Coordinates of C-alpha atoms in Angstrom, one line a residue:
Chain A
M843 CA -27.5 7.6 12.5
P844 CA -26.2 4.4 13.9
A845 CA -28.0 1.3 12.8
S846 CA -30.9 0.0 15.0
E847 CA -31.4 -3.6 15.4
A848 CA -34.0 -3.7 12.6
D849 CA -31.5 -2.5 10.1
P850 CA -29.4 -4.9 7.9
P851 CA -25.6 -4.7 9.0
A852 CA -23.8 -1.7 7.9
M853 CA -21.4 -2.5 5.1
I854 CA -20.0 1.0 5.1
R855 CA -20.0 3.3 8.1
L856 CA -19.2 7.0 7.8
E857 CA -18.6 8.9 11.1
E858 CA -18.3 12.7 11.2
L859 CA -16.5 12.7 7.8
T860 CA -15.3 16.1 6.9
K861 CA -13.3 17.5 4.1
Y862 CA -11.8 20.9 3.8
Y863 CA -10.1 21.5 0.6
P864 CA -6.6 23.5 0.9
G865 CA -7.3 27.2 0.9
S866 CA -10.9 27.0 1.6
D867 CA -12.5 27.9 4.9
E868 CA -15.9 26.3 4.0
P869 CA -16.0 22.4 4.3
A870 CA -16.7 20.5 1.0
V871 CA -18.3 17.9 3.2
D872 CA -19.4 18.8 6.7
A873 CA -19.7 16.2 9.4
V874 CA -21.5 13.4 7.4
T875 CA -22.5 10.4 9.4
M876 CA -24.3 7.5 7.7
D877 CA -24.5 3.7 7.7
I878 CA -24.8 2.1 4.3
P879 CA -26.4 -1.4 4.9
E880 CA -25.2 -4.5 3.0
G881 CA -26.8 -5.2 -0.3
E882 CA -28.7 -2.0 -0.8
I883 CA -28.3 0.8 -3.2
V884 CA -27.8 4.1 -1.4
V885 CA -28.1 7.2 -3.7
L886 CA -26.4 10.4 -2.7
V887 CA -28.2 13.4 -4.3
G888 CA -28.2 17.1 -4.1
P889 CA -27.3 20.3 -6.1
S890 CA -23.8 20.7 -7.5
G891 CA -21.2 21.4 -5.1
C892 CA -23.3 20.0 -2.1
G893 CA -20.5 17.4 -1.4
K894 CA -22.0 14.2 -2.6
T895 CA -19.2 13.3 -5.0
T896 CA -16.6 14.2 -2.4
T897 CA -18.4 12.0 0.1
L898 CA -18.2 9.1 -2.4
K899 CA -14.6 9.8 -3.3
M900 CA -13.6 9.7 0.4
I901 CA -15.0 6.1 0.7
N902 CA -12.2 4.8 -1.5
R903 CA -9.9 7.6 -0.3
I904 CA -9.4 9.2 -4.0
V905 CA -10.1 12.1 -1.7
E906 CA -8.5 12.0 1.7
P907 CA -10.9 13.2 4.5
T908 CA -9.7 15.9 6.7
S909 CA -11.4 14.2 9.8
G910 CA -13.7 11.5 10.7
R911 CA -13.7 7.7 10.3
I912 CA -14.6 5.2 7.5
S913 CA -15.3 1.7 8.1
L914 CA -15.7 -1.1 5.7
E915 CA -17.2 -4.5 6.8
G916 CA -16.6 -3.4 10.4
E917 CA -13.0 -2.7 9.8
D918 CA -11.7 0.9 10.2
V919 CA -10.0 1.7 6.8
T920 CA -9.3 5.4 7.3
D921 CA -5.5 4.8 7.4
V922 CA -5.0 1.5 5.5
D923 CA -3.1 1.4 2.2
P924 CA -5.4 3.1 -0.3
D925 CA -4.3 1.0 -3.2
R926 CA -5.2 -2.2 -1.5
L927 CA -8.5 -0.7 -0.2
R928 CA -9.4 0.2 -3.7
R929 CA -9.0 -3.4 -5.0
R930 CA -11.9 -4.3 -2.7
I931 CA -14.0 -1.6 -4.0
G932 CA -15.6 -1.3 -7.5
Y933 CA -15.5 2.1 -8.9
V934 CA -17.4 3.6 -11.9
I935 CA -17.3 7.1 -12.9
Q936 CA -19.4 9.3 -15.4
Q937 CA -16.6 9.3 -18.0
V938 CA -16.1 5.6 -17.6
G939 CA -12.3 6.0 -17.9
L940 CA -11.7 2.9 -20.0
F941 CA -8.1 2.5 -20.9
P942 CA -8.1 3.4 -24.6
H943 CA -4.9 1.4 -25.4
R944 CA -6.3 -1.8 -24.0
T945 CA -8.9 -4.1 -25.3
I946 CA -12.2 -4.5 -23.6
A947 CA -11.1 -7.9 -22.2
Q948 CA -8.0 -6.4 -20.8
N949 CA -9.8 -3.3 -19.4
I950 CA -12.2 -5.9 -17.5
A951 CA -9.2 -7.9 -16.4
T952 CA -7.3 -4.9 -14.7
V953 CA -8.2 -5.6 -11.1
P954 CA -7.9 -9.5 -11.3
R955 CA -4.4 -8.9 -12.9
L956 CA -3.4 -6.5 -10.0
L957 CA -4.6 -9.3 -7.6
G958 CA -2.4 -11.8 -9.4
W959 CA -5.1 -14.2 -10.6
D960 CA -4.0 -16.8 -13.0
K961 CA -4.7 -16.4 -16.7
E962 CA -7.3 -19.0 -17.0
R963 CA -9.4 -17.7 -14.1
I964 CA -9.1 -14.2 -15.6
T965 CA -10.3 -15.4 -19.0
E966 CA -13.2 -17.2 -17.4
R967 CA -14.1 -14.2 -15.3
V968 CA -14.0 -11.7 -18.2
D969 CA -16.3 -13.8 -20.3
E970 CA -18.6 -14.3 -17.5
L971 CA -18.9 -10.7 -16.8
L972 CA -19.4 -9.6 -20.5
E973 CA -22.2 -12.1 -20.8
L974 CA -23.6 -10.7 -17.4
V975 CA -23.8 -7.3 -19.0
G976 CA -25.3 -8.5 -22.2
M977 CA -22.3 -8.4 -24.5
D978 CA -20.9 -11.3 -26.5
P979 CA -17.4 -12.0 -25.2
A980 CA -16.2 -13.3 -28.6
T981 CA -17.4 -10.1 -30.4
Y982 CA -16.5 -7.5 -27.8
G983 CA -13.5 -8.9 -25.8
P984 CA -10.8 -8.1 -28.6
R985 CA -12.3 -4.6 -29.4
Y986 CA -11.0 -1.3 -28.2
P987 CA -13.1 1.3 -26.3
K988 CA -13.3 3.7 -29.2
E989 CA -15.1 0.9 -31.2
L990 CA -18.0 0.9 -28.7
S991 CA -20.9 3.0 -28.2
G992 CA -21.4 5.2 -25.2
G993 CA -23.9 2.7 -23.7
Q994 CA -21.7 -0.2 -24.4
R995 CA -18.6 1.5 -22.7
Q996 CA -20.8 2.3 -19.6
R997 CA -21.6 -1.5 -19.5
V998 CA -17.9 -2.4 -19.7
G999 CA -17.2 0.0 -17.1
V1000 CA -19.6 -1.7 -14.7
A1001 CA -18.3 -5.1 -15.7
R1002 CA -14.7 -3.9 -15.0
A1003 CA -15.8 -2.6 -11.6
M1004 CA -17.2 -5.9 -10.7
A1005 CA -14.3 -8.0 -12.0
A1006 CA -12.9 -9.1 -8.6
D1007 CA -16.3 -9.4 -7.1
P1008 CA -15.9 -6.6 -4.6
P1009 CA -18.5 -6.4 -2.0
V1010 CA -19.0 -2.6 -2.5
M1011 CA -19.3 -0.6 -5.7
L1012 CA -19.1 3.2 -5.8
M1013 CA -20.8 4.9 -8.8
D1014 CA -20.3 8.5 -9.7
E1015 CA -23.1 9.6 -12.1
P1016 CA -22.5 6.5 -14.0
F1017 CA -25.4 7.1 -16.4
G1018 CA -25.0 10.9 -16.5
A1019 CA -23.3 11.4 -19.9
I1020 CA -25.7 9.1 -21.8
D1021 CA -28.8 9.8 -23.8
P1022 CA -32.1 9.5 -22.0
I1023 CA -33.4 6.4 -23.8
T1024 CA -30.2 4.5 -23.3
R1025 CA -29.9 5.7 -19.7
D1026 CA -33.3 4.4 -18.9
R1027 CA -32.4 1.0 -20.5
L1028 CA -29.1 0.8 -18.6
Q1029 CA -30.7 1.7 -15.4
N1030 CA -33.2 -1.1 -15.7
E1031 CA -30.5 -3.4 -16.7
F1032 CA -28.6 -2.4 -13.8
L1033 CA -31.5 -2.9 -11.3
R1034 CA -32.0 -6.4 -12.7
L1035 CA -28.3 -7.1 -12.4
Q1036 CA -28.3 -5.8 -8.7
Q1037 CA -31.0 -8.4 -7.9
E1038 CA -28.5 -11.1 -8.9
I1039 CA -25.5 -9.6 -7.4
E1040 CA -26.8 -7.9 -4.3
K1041 CA -23.8 -5.6 -4.0
T1042 CA -23.7 -2.7 -1.6
I1043 CA -23.8 0.3 -3.8
V1044 CA -23.1 3.9 -3.2
F1045 CA -24.6 5.9 -6.2
V1046 CA -24.2 9.7 -6.8
T1047 CA -26.5 11.6 -9.0
H1048 CA -27.8 15.2 -9.2
D1049 CA -31.1 13.8 -10.7
I1050 CA -33.8 13.3 -8.2
D1051 CA -35.8 11.1 -10.5
E1052 CA -32.9 8.7 -11.0
A1053 CA -32.2 8.7 -7.2
I1054 CA -35.9 7.8 -6.7
K1055 CA -35.7 5.1 -9.3
M1056 CA -32.4 3.5 -8.3
G1057 CA -32.2 4.0 -4.6
D1058 CA -33.2 1.8 -1.7
R1059 CA -32.4 4.8 0.4
I1060 CA -31.5 8.3 -0.5
A1061 CA -29.4 10.8 1.1
I1062 CA -30.2 14.4 0.2
F1063 CA -27.2 16.9 0.5
G1064 CA -27.9 20.4 0.9
N1065 CA -26.0 23.6 0.2
D1066 CA -24.5 23.5 3.6
H1067 CA -22.6 20.2 2.6
R1068 CA -24.5 18.3 5.1
I1069 CA -27.0 15.5 4.7
Q1070 CA -30.5 16.9 5.0
Q1071 CA -32.4 13.7 5.1
Y1072 CA -31.6 10.0 4.7
A1073 CA -34.5 7.9 4.2
S1074 CA -36.3 5.6 1.7
P1075 CA -37.7 7.3 -1.3
E1076 CA -41.3 6.8 0.0
M1077 CA -40.4 8.7 3.0
L1078 CA -38.7 11.5 1.2
L1079 CA -41.5 12.0 -1.1
S1080 CA -44.2 11.8 1.5
N1081 CA -42.5 13.3 4.5
P1082 CA -39.8 15.8 3.4
I1083 CA -38.0 16.8 6.6
N1084 CA -37.6 20.5 5.6
E1085 CA -38.3 22.9 2.9
F1086 CA -35.1 22.1 1.1
V1087 CA -35.8 18.5 0.7
D1088 CA -39.4 19.4 -0.4
A1089 CA -38.2 21.8 -2.9
F1090 CA -35.6 19.3 -4.2
T1091 CA -37.8 16.4 -4.5
G1092 CA -40.0 18.7 -6.4
T1093 CA -43.3 18.7 -8.0
G1094 CA -45.0 15.7 -9.5
A1095 CA -44.4 13.6 -6.5
S1096 CA -47.4 11.2 -7.4
L1097 CA -45.9 10.5 -10.8
K1098 CA -42.5 10.1 -9.2
R1099 CA -44.0 7.5 -6.8
L1100 CA -44.8 5.4 -9.8
N1101 CA -41.0 4.8 -10.1
L1102 CA -41.2 3.3 -6.7
T1103 CA -43.3 0.3 -7.6
R1104 CA -42.2 -2.4 -10.0
V1105 CA -44.5 -4.3 -12.4
R1106 CA -43.5 -7.5 -10.3
D1107 CA -45.0 -5.8 -7.1
V1108 CA -48.5 -5.3 -8.4
A1109 CA -51.2 -7.8 -9.4
L1110 CA -51.2 -8.2 -13.1
S1111 CA -54.7 -8.2 -15.2
D1112 CA -55.5 -11.0 -17.2
W1113 CA -56.2 -11.0 -20.8
P1114 CA -57.8 -13.6 -23.2
T1115 CA -55.1 -15.3 -25.0
A1116 CA -55.1 -18.1 -27.6
A1117 CA -52.5 -20.3 -29.3
S1118 CA -51.6 -18.8 -32.7
D1119 CA -52.2 -22.0 -34.5
S1120 CA -55.6 -22.5 -33.3
P1121 CA -58.3 -22.7 -36.1
R1122 CA -60.1 -19.5 -36.9
E1123 CA -63.4 -20.7 -35.6
E1124 CA -61.9 -21.4 -32.2
L1125 CA -60.5 -17.8 -31.9
Q1126 CA -63.7 -16.3 -33.0
R1127 CA -65.4 -18.3 -30.2
R1128 CA -62.9 -17.3 -27.6
L1129 CA -63.2 -13.7 -28.6
A1130 CA -66.8 -13.8 -28.4
E1131 CA -66.7 -15.1 -24.9
T1132 CA -64.9 -12.1 -23.5
E1133 CA -65.8 -8.6 -23.2
H1134 CA -62.3 -7.3 -24.8
S1135 CA -62.3 -6.5 -28.3
F1136 CA -58.8 -8.0 -28.9
L1137 CA -57.5 -11.4 -28.4
L1138 CA -53.7 -12.0 -27.7
L1139 CA -52.1 -14.7 -29.9
L1140 CA -49.3 -16.6 -28.3
D1141 CA -46.7 -18.8 -30.0
R1142 CA -45.7 -22.3 -28.9
Q1143 CA -43.5 -20.8 -26.2
Q1144 CA -46.2 -18.5 -24.8
R1145 CA -44.5 -15.5 -26.4
P1146 CA -47.0 -12.7 -27.4
L1147 CA -47.3 -12.6 -31.2
R1148 CA -50.3 -10.5 -32.4
W1149 CA -53.3 -8.6 -31.2
I1150 CA -56.4 -9.8 -33.4
S1151 CA -59.8 -8.3 -33.4
E1152 CA -63.2 -9.7 -34.7
R1153 CA -62.6 -7.8 -37.9
D1154 CA -59.2 -9.3 -38.5
L1155 CA -60.9 -12.7 -38.0
A1156 CA -63.6 -11.8 -40.4
R1157 CA -61.5 -11.1 -43.3
S1158 CA -61.4 -13.5 -46.1
D1159 CA -57.6 -13.4 -46.5
W1160 CA -57.2 -14.3 -42.8
T1161 CA -54.0 -15.6 -41.7
H1162 CA -52.2 -15.9 -38.5
H1163 CA -50.1 -13.0 -39.3
G1164 CA -53.0 -10.8 -39.3
G1165 CA -53.9 -8.2 -36.7
L1166 CA -51.6 -5.8 -34.9
K1167 CA -48.1 -6.4 -33.9
V1168 CA -47.6 -6.6 -30.1
R1169 CA -45.9 -3.4 -28.8
A1170 CA -45.4 -2.3 -25.3
V1171 CA -43.8 -5.5 -24.0
V1172 CA -42.2 -5.1 -20.5
E1173 CA -40.4 -7.2 -18.1
P1174 CA -41.5 -7.6 -14.4
H1175 CA -38.4 -5.5 -13.2
V1176 CA -39.5 -2.3 -14.8
T1177 CA -41.2 0.4 -12.8
L1178 CA -44.9 1.3 -13.1
H1179 CA -43.7 4.5 -14.6
N1180 CA -42.0 2.7 -17.5
A1181 CA -45.1 0.5 -17.9
L1182 CA -47.4 3.4 -17.9
D1183 CA -45.2 5.1 -20.6
E1184 CA -45.3 1.9 -22.7
M1185 CA -48.9 1.6 -22.2
L1186 CA -49.6 5.0 -23.7
T1187 CA -47.8 3.9 -26.9
S1188 CA -49.6 0.6 -27.1
N1189 CA -52.3 0.2 -29.7
V1190 CA -54.4 -1.7 -27.3
G1191 CA -53.9 0.5 -24.3
V1192 CA -52.2 -2.1 -22.1
A1193 CA -48.5 -3.0 -21.5
T1194 CA -47.9 -6.8 -22.0
V1195 CA -45.8 -8.4 -19.3
V1196 CA -43.4 -11.3 -20.2
D1197 CA -40.8 -13.1 -18.1
E1198 CA -37.0 -13.2 -19.0
R1199 CA -37.8 -16.0 -21.6
G1200 CA -40.4 -13.8 -23.3
A1201 CA -43.4 -15.8 -22.0
Y1202 CA -46.6 -14.0 -21.3
Q1203 CA -47.4 -13.3 -17.7
G1204 CA -50.3 -10.9 -17.9
V1205 CA -51.1 -7.1 -18.6
V1206 CA -50.8 -3.9 -16.8
D1207 CA -53.6 -1.6 -17.7
I1208 CA -54.7 1.8 -16.3
D1209 CA -56.7 0.2 -13.5
T1210 CA -53.5 -1.7 -12.2
V1211 CA -51.7 1.6 -12.0
M1212 CA -54.5 3.4 -10.3
T1213 CA -54.9 0.6 -7.7
A1214 CA -51.1 0.7 -7.0
V1215 CA -51.2 4.5 -6.5
N1216 CA -54.2 4.4 -4.2
A1217 CA -52.3 1.5 -2.1
M1218 CA -49.2 3.6 -1.9
R1219 CA -51.1 6.6 -0.6
A1220 CA -52.9 4.6 2.0
E1221 CA -49.7 2.9 3.1
T1222 CA -47.8 6.3 3.6
R1223 CA -50.8 7.7 5.5
E1224 CA -50.6 4.7 7.9
R1225 CA -46.9 5.1 8.3
V1226 CA -47.2 8.7 9.0
R1227 CA -49.6 8.2 11.6
V1228 CA -47.4 5.7 13.5
A1229 CA -44.1 7.8 13.0
P1230 CA -44.5 11.5 12.3
W1231 CA -41.9 12.8 10.1
H1232 CA -39.9 14.6 12.6
G1233 CA -39.4 11.4 14.5
V1234 CA -38.5 9.2 11.7
T1235 CA -36.1 6.6 12.8
A1236 CA -33.7 4.3 11.0
S1237 CA -36.0 1.3 11.5
D1238 CA -38.9 3.2 10.0
V1239 CA -36.8 3.4 6.9
A1240 CA -36.0 -0.2 7.1
D1241 CA -39.7 -1.0 7.4
A1242 CA -40.5 1.3 4.4
T1243 CA -37.6 -0.5 2.4
E1244 CA -38.9 -3.9 3.3
S1245 CA -42.4 -3.3 2.4
R1246 CA -41.3 -2.3 -1.1
A1247 CA -39.1 -5.2 -1.7
Chain B
M936 CA 27.9 17.1 -62.5
G937 CA 31.1 16.2 -60.6
A938 CA 29.2 15.4 -57.5
I939 CA 27.5 12.5 -58.9
E940 CA 30.7 11.1 -60.2
Y941 CA 32.2 11.5 -56.9
A942 CA 29.5 9.8 -55.1
I943 CA 29.6 6.9 -57.4
D944 CA 33.3 6.5 -57.0
N945 CA 33.4 6.9 -53.3
W946 CA 30.1 5.2 -52.3
D947 CA 31.8 2.7 -49.9
R948 CA 33.5 5.6 -48.1
L949 CA 30.2 7.6 -47.9
L950 CA 28.3 4.5 -46.7
E951 CA 30.7 4.1 -43.8
F952 CA 30.5 7.8 -42.8
A953 CA 26.6 7.6 -43.1
L954 CA 26.7 4.5 -40.9
Q955 CA 28.8 6.2 -38.2
H956 CA 26.6 9.2 -38.5
I957 CA 23.5 7.2 -37.9
G958 CA 25.1 5.2 -35.1
F959 CA 26.2 8.3 -33.0
V960 CA 22.9 10.0 -33.7
L961 CA 21.0 7.0 -32.5
L962 CA 23.1 6.5 -29.5
S963 CA 22.7 9.9 -28.5
I964 CA 19.0 9.9 -29.0
V965 CA 18.5 6.6 -27.0
I966 CA 20.4 8.1 -24.0
A967 CA 18.5 11.4 -24.4
T968 CA 15.2 9.8 -24.5
V969 CA 15.8 8.0 -21.1
I970 CA 16.9 11.2 -19.5
G971 CA 14.2 13.4 -21.2
V972 CA 11.4 11.1 -20.4
A973 CA 12.6 10.7 -16.8
L974 CA 12.7 14.6 -16.4
G975 CA 9.2 14.8 -18.0
V976 CA 7.8 12.1 -15.6
L977 CA 9.3 13.9 -12.5
T978 CA 8.0 17.4 -13.5
Y979 CA 4.6 17.0 -15.5
Q980 CA 2.4 17.4 -12.2
R981 CA 4.4 20.4 -11.0
P982 CA 3.9 23.4 -13.1
T983 CA 6.9 25.3 -11.9
A984 CA 9.3 22.5 -12.2
A985 CA 7.9 21.7 -15.6
A986 CA 8.3 25.4 -16.8
L987 CA 11.8 25.5 -15.4
V988 CA 13.1 22.3 -17.1
I989 CA 11.5 23.5 -20.5
A990 CA 13.1 26.9 -20.2
V991 CA 16.6 25.3 -19.3
S992 CA 16.3 22.9 -22.3
A993 CA 15.2 25.7 -24.6
T994 CA 18.2 27.9 -23.5
I995 CA 20.5 24.9 -24.2
L996 CA 19.2 24.7 -27.7
T997 CA 20.1 28.4 -28.4
I998 CA 23.7 27.7 -27.7
P999 CA 25.5 27.9 -31.1
S1000 CA 26.8 24.2 -31.7
F1001 CA 30.0 25.4 -33.0
A1002 CA 30.7 27.0 -29.6
L1003 CA 29.4 24.1 -27.5
F1004 CA 31.4 21.4 -29.3
G1005 CA 34.6 23.7 -29.1
L1006 CA 34.1 24.2 -25.4
G1007 CA 33.4 20.5 -24.9
I1008 CA 37.2 19.8 -26.0
T1009 CA 38.2 21.3 -22.6
F1010 CA 36.3 18.5 -20.7
F1011 CA 36.2 15.7 -23.1
G1012 CA 39.0 16.2 -25.4
I1013 CA 39.1 15.4 -29.0
G1014 CA 36.6 12.7 -30.4
N1015 CA 33.0 11.6 -30.2
L1016 CA 32.3 11.8 -26.5
G1017 CA 32.0 15.6 -26.2
P1018 CA 29.7 15.7 -29.3
V1019 CA 27.5 12.9 -28.1
I1020 CA 27.0 14.7 -24.8
G1021 CA 26.2 17.8 -26.9
L1022 CA 23.7 16.0 -28.9
I1023 CA 22.1 14.6 -25.9
L1024 CA 21.7 18.1 -24.5
Y1025 CA 20.3 19.5 -27.7
S1026 CA 17.6 16.7 -27.7
Q1027 CA 16.2 17.6 -24.5
L1028 CA 13.8 20.5 -25.4
P1029 CA 11.6 18.3 -27.8
I1030 CA 11.7 15.2 -25.9
V1031 CA 11.1 16.8 -22.3
R1032 CA 8.4 19.1 -23.7
N1033 CA 6.4 16.3 -25.5
T1034 CA 6.6 14.0 -22.6
I1035 CA 5.3 16.7 -20.4
T1036 CA 2.7 17.5 -22.8
G1037 CA 1.8 14.0 -23.6
L1038 CA 1.4 13.0 -19.9
Q1039 CA -0.7 16.1 -19.3
E1040 CA -3.1 15.4 -22.1
V1041 CA -3.9 11.9 -20.8
D1042 CA -7.7 12.0 -19.9
P1043 CA -7.9 12.7 -16.2
A1044 CA -10.8 10.2 -16.1
V1045 CA -8.6 7.4 -17.1
V1046 CA -6.1 8.2 -14.5
E1047 CA -8.7 8.4 -12.0
S1048 CA -10.2 5.1 -13.0
A1049 CA -6.7 3.5 -12.9
R1050 CA -6.1 4.9 -9.4
G1051 CA -9.5 4.1 -8.3
M1052 CA -9.2 0.4 -9.1
G1053 CA -6.0 0.3 -6.9
M1054 CA -3.1 0.8 -9.2
S1055 CA -0.2 2.5 -7.5
R1056 CA 1.1 5.7 -8.7
W1057 CA 3.9 3.9 -10.5
Q1058 CA 1.6 1.4 -11.9
S1059 CA -0.7 3.9 -13.3
L1060 CA 2.3 5.8 -14.8
W1061 CA 4.0 2.8 -16.3
R1062 CA 0.9 0.7 -17.5
I1063 CA -1.5 3.4 -18.4
E1064 CA -0.2 7.0 -18.7
L1065 CA 3.2 6.5 -20.4
P1066 CA 1.7 4.1 -23.2
L1067 CA -1.2 6.8 -23.8
A1068 CA 1.5 9.6 -23.8
W1069 CA 3.8 7.5 -26.1
P1070 CA 2.6 8.9 -29.5
V1071 CA 3.4 12.4 -28.5
V1072 CA 6.6 11.4 -26.8
L1073 CA 7.6 9.6 -30.1
T1074 CA 7.0 12.7 -32.0
G1075 CA 9.3 14.7 -29.7
V1076 CA 12.1 12.0 -30.1
R1077 CA 11.5 12.2 -33.9
V1078 CA 12.0 16.0 -34.0
A1079 CA 15.0 15.6 -31.8
T1080 CA 16.5 13.1 -34.2
L1081 CA 16.1 15.6 -37.1
I1082 CA 17.7 18.4 -35.1
V1083 CA 20.7 16.4 -34.1
T1084 CA 21.3 14.7 -37.3
S1085 CA 22.3 18.1 -38.9
I1086 CA 24.0 19.3 -35.8
F1087 CA 26.3 16.2 -35.6
A1088 CA 27.9 17.2 -38.9
I1089 CA 29.5 20.4 -37.2
A1090 CA 31.2 18.1 -34.6
A1091 CA 33.7 16.7 -37.2
Y1092 CA 35.9 19.9 -36.5
V1093 CA 36.4 18.6 -32.9
G1094 CA 37.2 15.1 -34.3
A1095 CA 33.9 13.5 -34.3
S1096 CA 33.0 10.7 -36.9
G1097 CA 30.2 10.8 -39.6
L1098 CA 29.4 12.7 -42.7
G1099 CA 30.6 16.0 -41.1
R1100 CA 34.3 14.6 -41.9
E1101 CA 33.6 15.0 -45.6
I1102 CA 32.1 18.4 -45.3
D1103 CA 34.9 19.5 -43.0
R1104 CA 37.5 18.1 -45.5
G1105 CA 35.8 19.8 -48.4
L1106 CA 35.5 23.2 -46.6
S1107 CA 39.1 23.0 -45.6
N1108 CA 40.1 22.7 -49.2
L1109 CA 37.8 25.2 -50.9
G1110 CA 39.5 26.4 -53.9
A1111 CA 40.4 22.8 -54.9
A1112 CA 38.5 21.6 -58.0
W1113 CA 36.8 18.6 -56.1
A1114 CA 36.1 20.4 -52.8
F1115 CA 32.8 21.7 -53.8
D1116 CA 31.6 18.3 -55.0
V1117 CA 32.7 16.7 -51.7
V1118 CA 30.6 19.1 -49.6
L1119 CA 27.6 18.9 -51.9
T1120 CA 27.7 15.1 -51.8
A1121 CA 28.0 14.9 -48.1
T1122 CA 25.3 17.3 -47.5
V1123 CA 22.9 15.5 -49.7
A1124 CA 23.9 12.4 -47.8
I1125 CA 22.9 13.8 -44.5
V1126 CA 19.5 14.7 -46.0
L1127 CA 19.2 11.1 -47.0
V1128 CA 20.3 9.9 -43.6
A1129 CA 17.5 12.2 -42.1
L1130 CA 15.0 10.6 -44.4
V1131 CA 15.9 7.0 -43.5
L1132 CA 15.7 7.9 -39.8
D1133 CA 12.2 9.5 -40.3
V1134 CA 11.1 6.1 -42.1
L1135 CA 12.5 4.2 -39.1
Y1136 CA 10.3 6.3 -36.8
M1137 CA 7.2 5.5 -38.8
L1138 CA 8.0 2.0 -38.4
I1139 CA 8.6 2.2 -34.8
G1140 CA 5.3 4.1 -34.4
K1141 CA 3.5 1.4 -36.2
L1142 CA 5.0 -1.3 -34.0
T1143 CA 4.7 0.5 -30.6
I1144 CA 1.5 2.6 -30.7
P1145 CA -1.3 0.4 -29.7
R1146 CA -4.2 0.0 -32.1
G1147 CA -6.7 1.5 -29.6
V1148 CA -4.9 4.9 -29.7
R1149 CA -3.9 5.2 -33.3
S1150 CA -5.8 7.9 -35.0

């Protein structure tokens, strides 16, 4: 699928890429052709043995293709020196593969050292990266990999891959070996990070939910080792090109679509708030003015503190620490799916949205979610009428991606 | 307790023999380590070659040392050269086998990430794989050292230095009143030499095994 004009320029282009392993008549990857646009996350997904990982590993030539071409930034790299090529491409694998005999700082410094950076620049970069992935350089830099948790090791793996600021990152099931709660957090962190770094990322997973959550585009591989459909997540869910894709994307498509919308994309609802140091009478008056039964107290920095009700305010031992603790606090980058999940655990039935500094932005309630779902439905119906699924072109995919961004 | 009296009266002679013994053992081991690790590095990724090298070095270890040193005279004459070469040969099995095992046991994900970041085959081996295999290699070297410390005593009969001299002298004079004490003293001294060398390896291990891979 060559890029049409509407597409962003292709950072990576694969043409008829094919791999036969020695002693096998069946290709592991069969004539894969795809453009991977600059600054996007492209997810390769499919059942085990479908060729997704082999395709990924042919991009940095850990696996040498049998035939076909690979271009990076417009340059044919099929036959260049693989070691030099790999220093331009970040690589993260499921087992992370940190060097156990080297400290975290030394691990992250690997590629800069190979590239011959001077010491000061390396130290600076290592500190910067550790902070970027949310780890204190002074604490974690001198530690060894075995002294870290699985989630921390994965963060270091990502930092190490980004060390020399490569334009492209290849990630092979990077969150596959991590418990579900940590995985969810790492996925969110990574998406937030990607907004800053805007790398071109090729991401392999066998988990369609992860693919939908992470991908700007998704390529579904089938058991015939070919790409079945390469499209935006919306397109895959609403217009699967064949039965295989339909079955693979599975049931619960509506729920999955909640993973496509982020809190920052929807209009937040308002909730009555008050400064936590306001006198009791003023709080009571504020609460009486609204139809809500709780008032949200904010501190001086606008950070949510407590939910208070009329009953709390009526208590003779009233203090500003009364009421309920604010749970279910989310940031704008999380998906509606996450927000809904949090909402269900909240004691007030809403998820409270805060910005990076923790300041109150608004709330997500069930109406917000329903409105978003309806809007998505309408939008997809519209698109299908314009471009029936058997005629989906690359520019449709780009449109779909744009409308989501 | 004639042996103790003998040891006290002759401690300076015994010390000199012990130092010779240690010297030739360590010389052989250093050379054997270079050769053995090189053989391991060359073969660990080729199962047939690895099996062959291990089989050959195992066969060498079954050759009686008495016979090997005797045959060595034909090529190297009387003295230390033949025995040192013999010790190098005897050291190969533990060193080569542990090098191969150590390198094969390195987590494939670690090697893949090293290559995936653009380390050459050689850089990956030198900076990542060998340091990670080192504890296992070092154990092999330690075992080799124990083996050749005792074997070297035999070499005295072809003119080698070391504590074997004393054993040889005692055994040739069995029947003399002092002979048994001499043999016993030298034997105990060899055991002590082996213990000293073992302590040395513990120190080497402490100094050279990186903190991140110490158990």
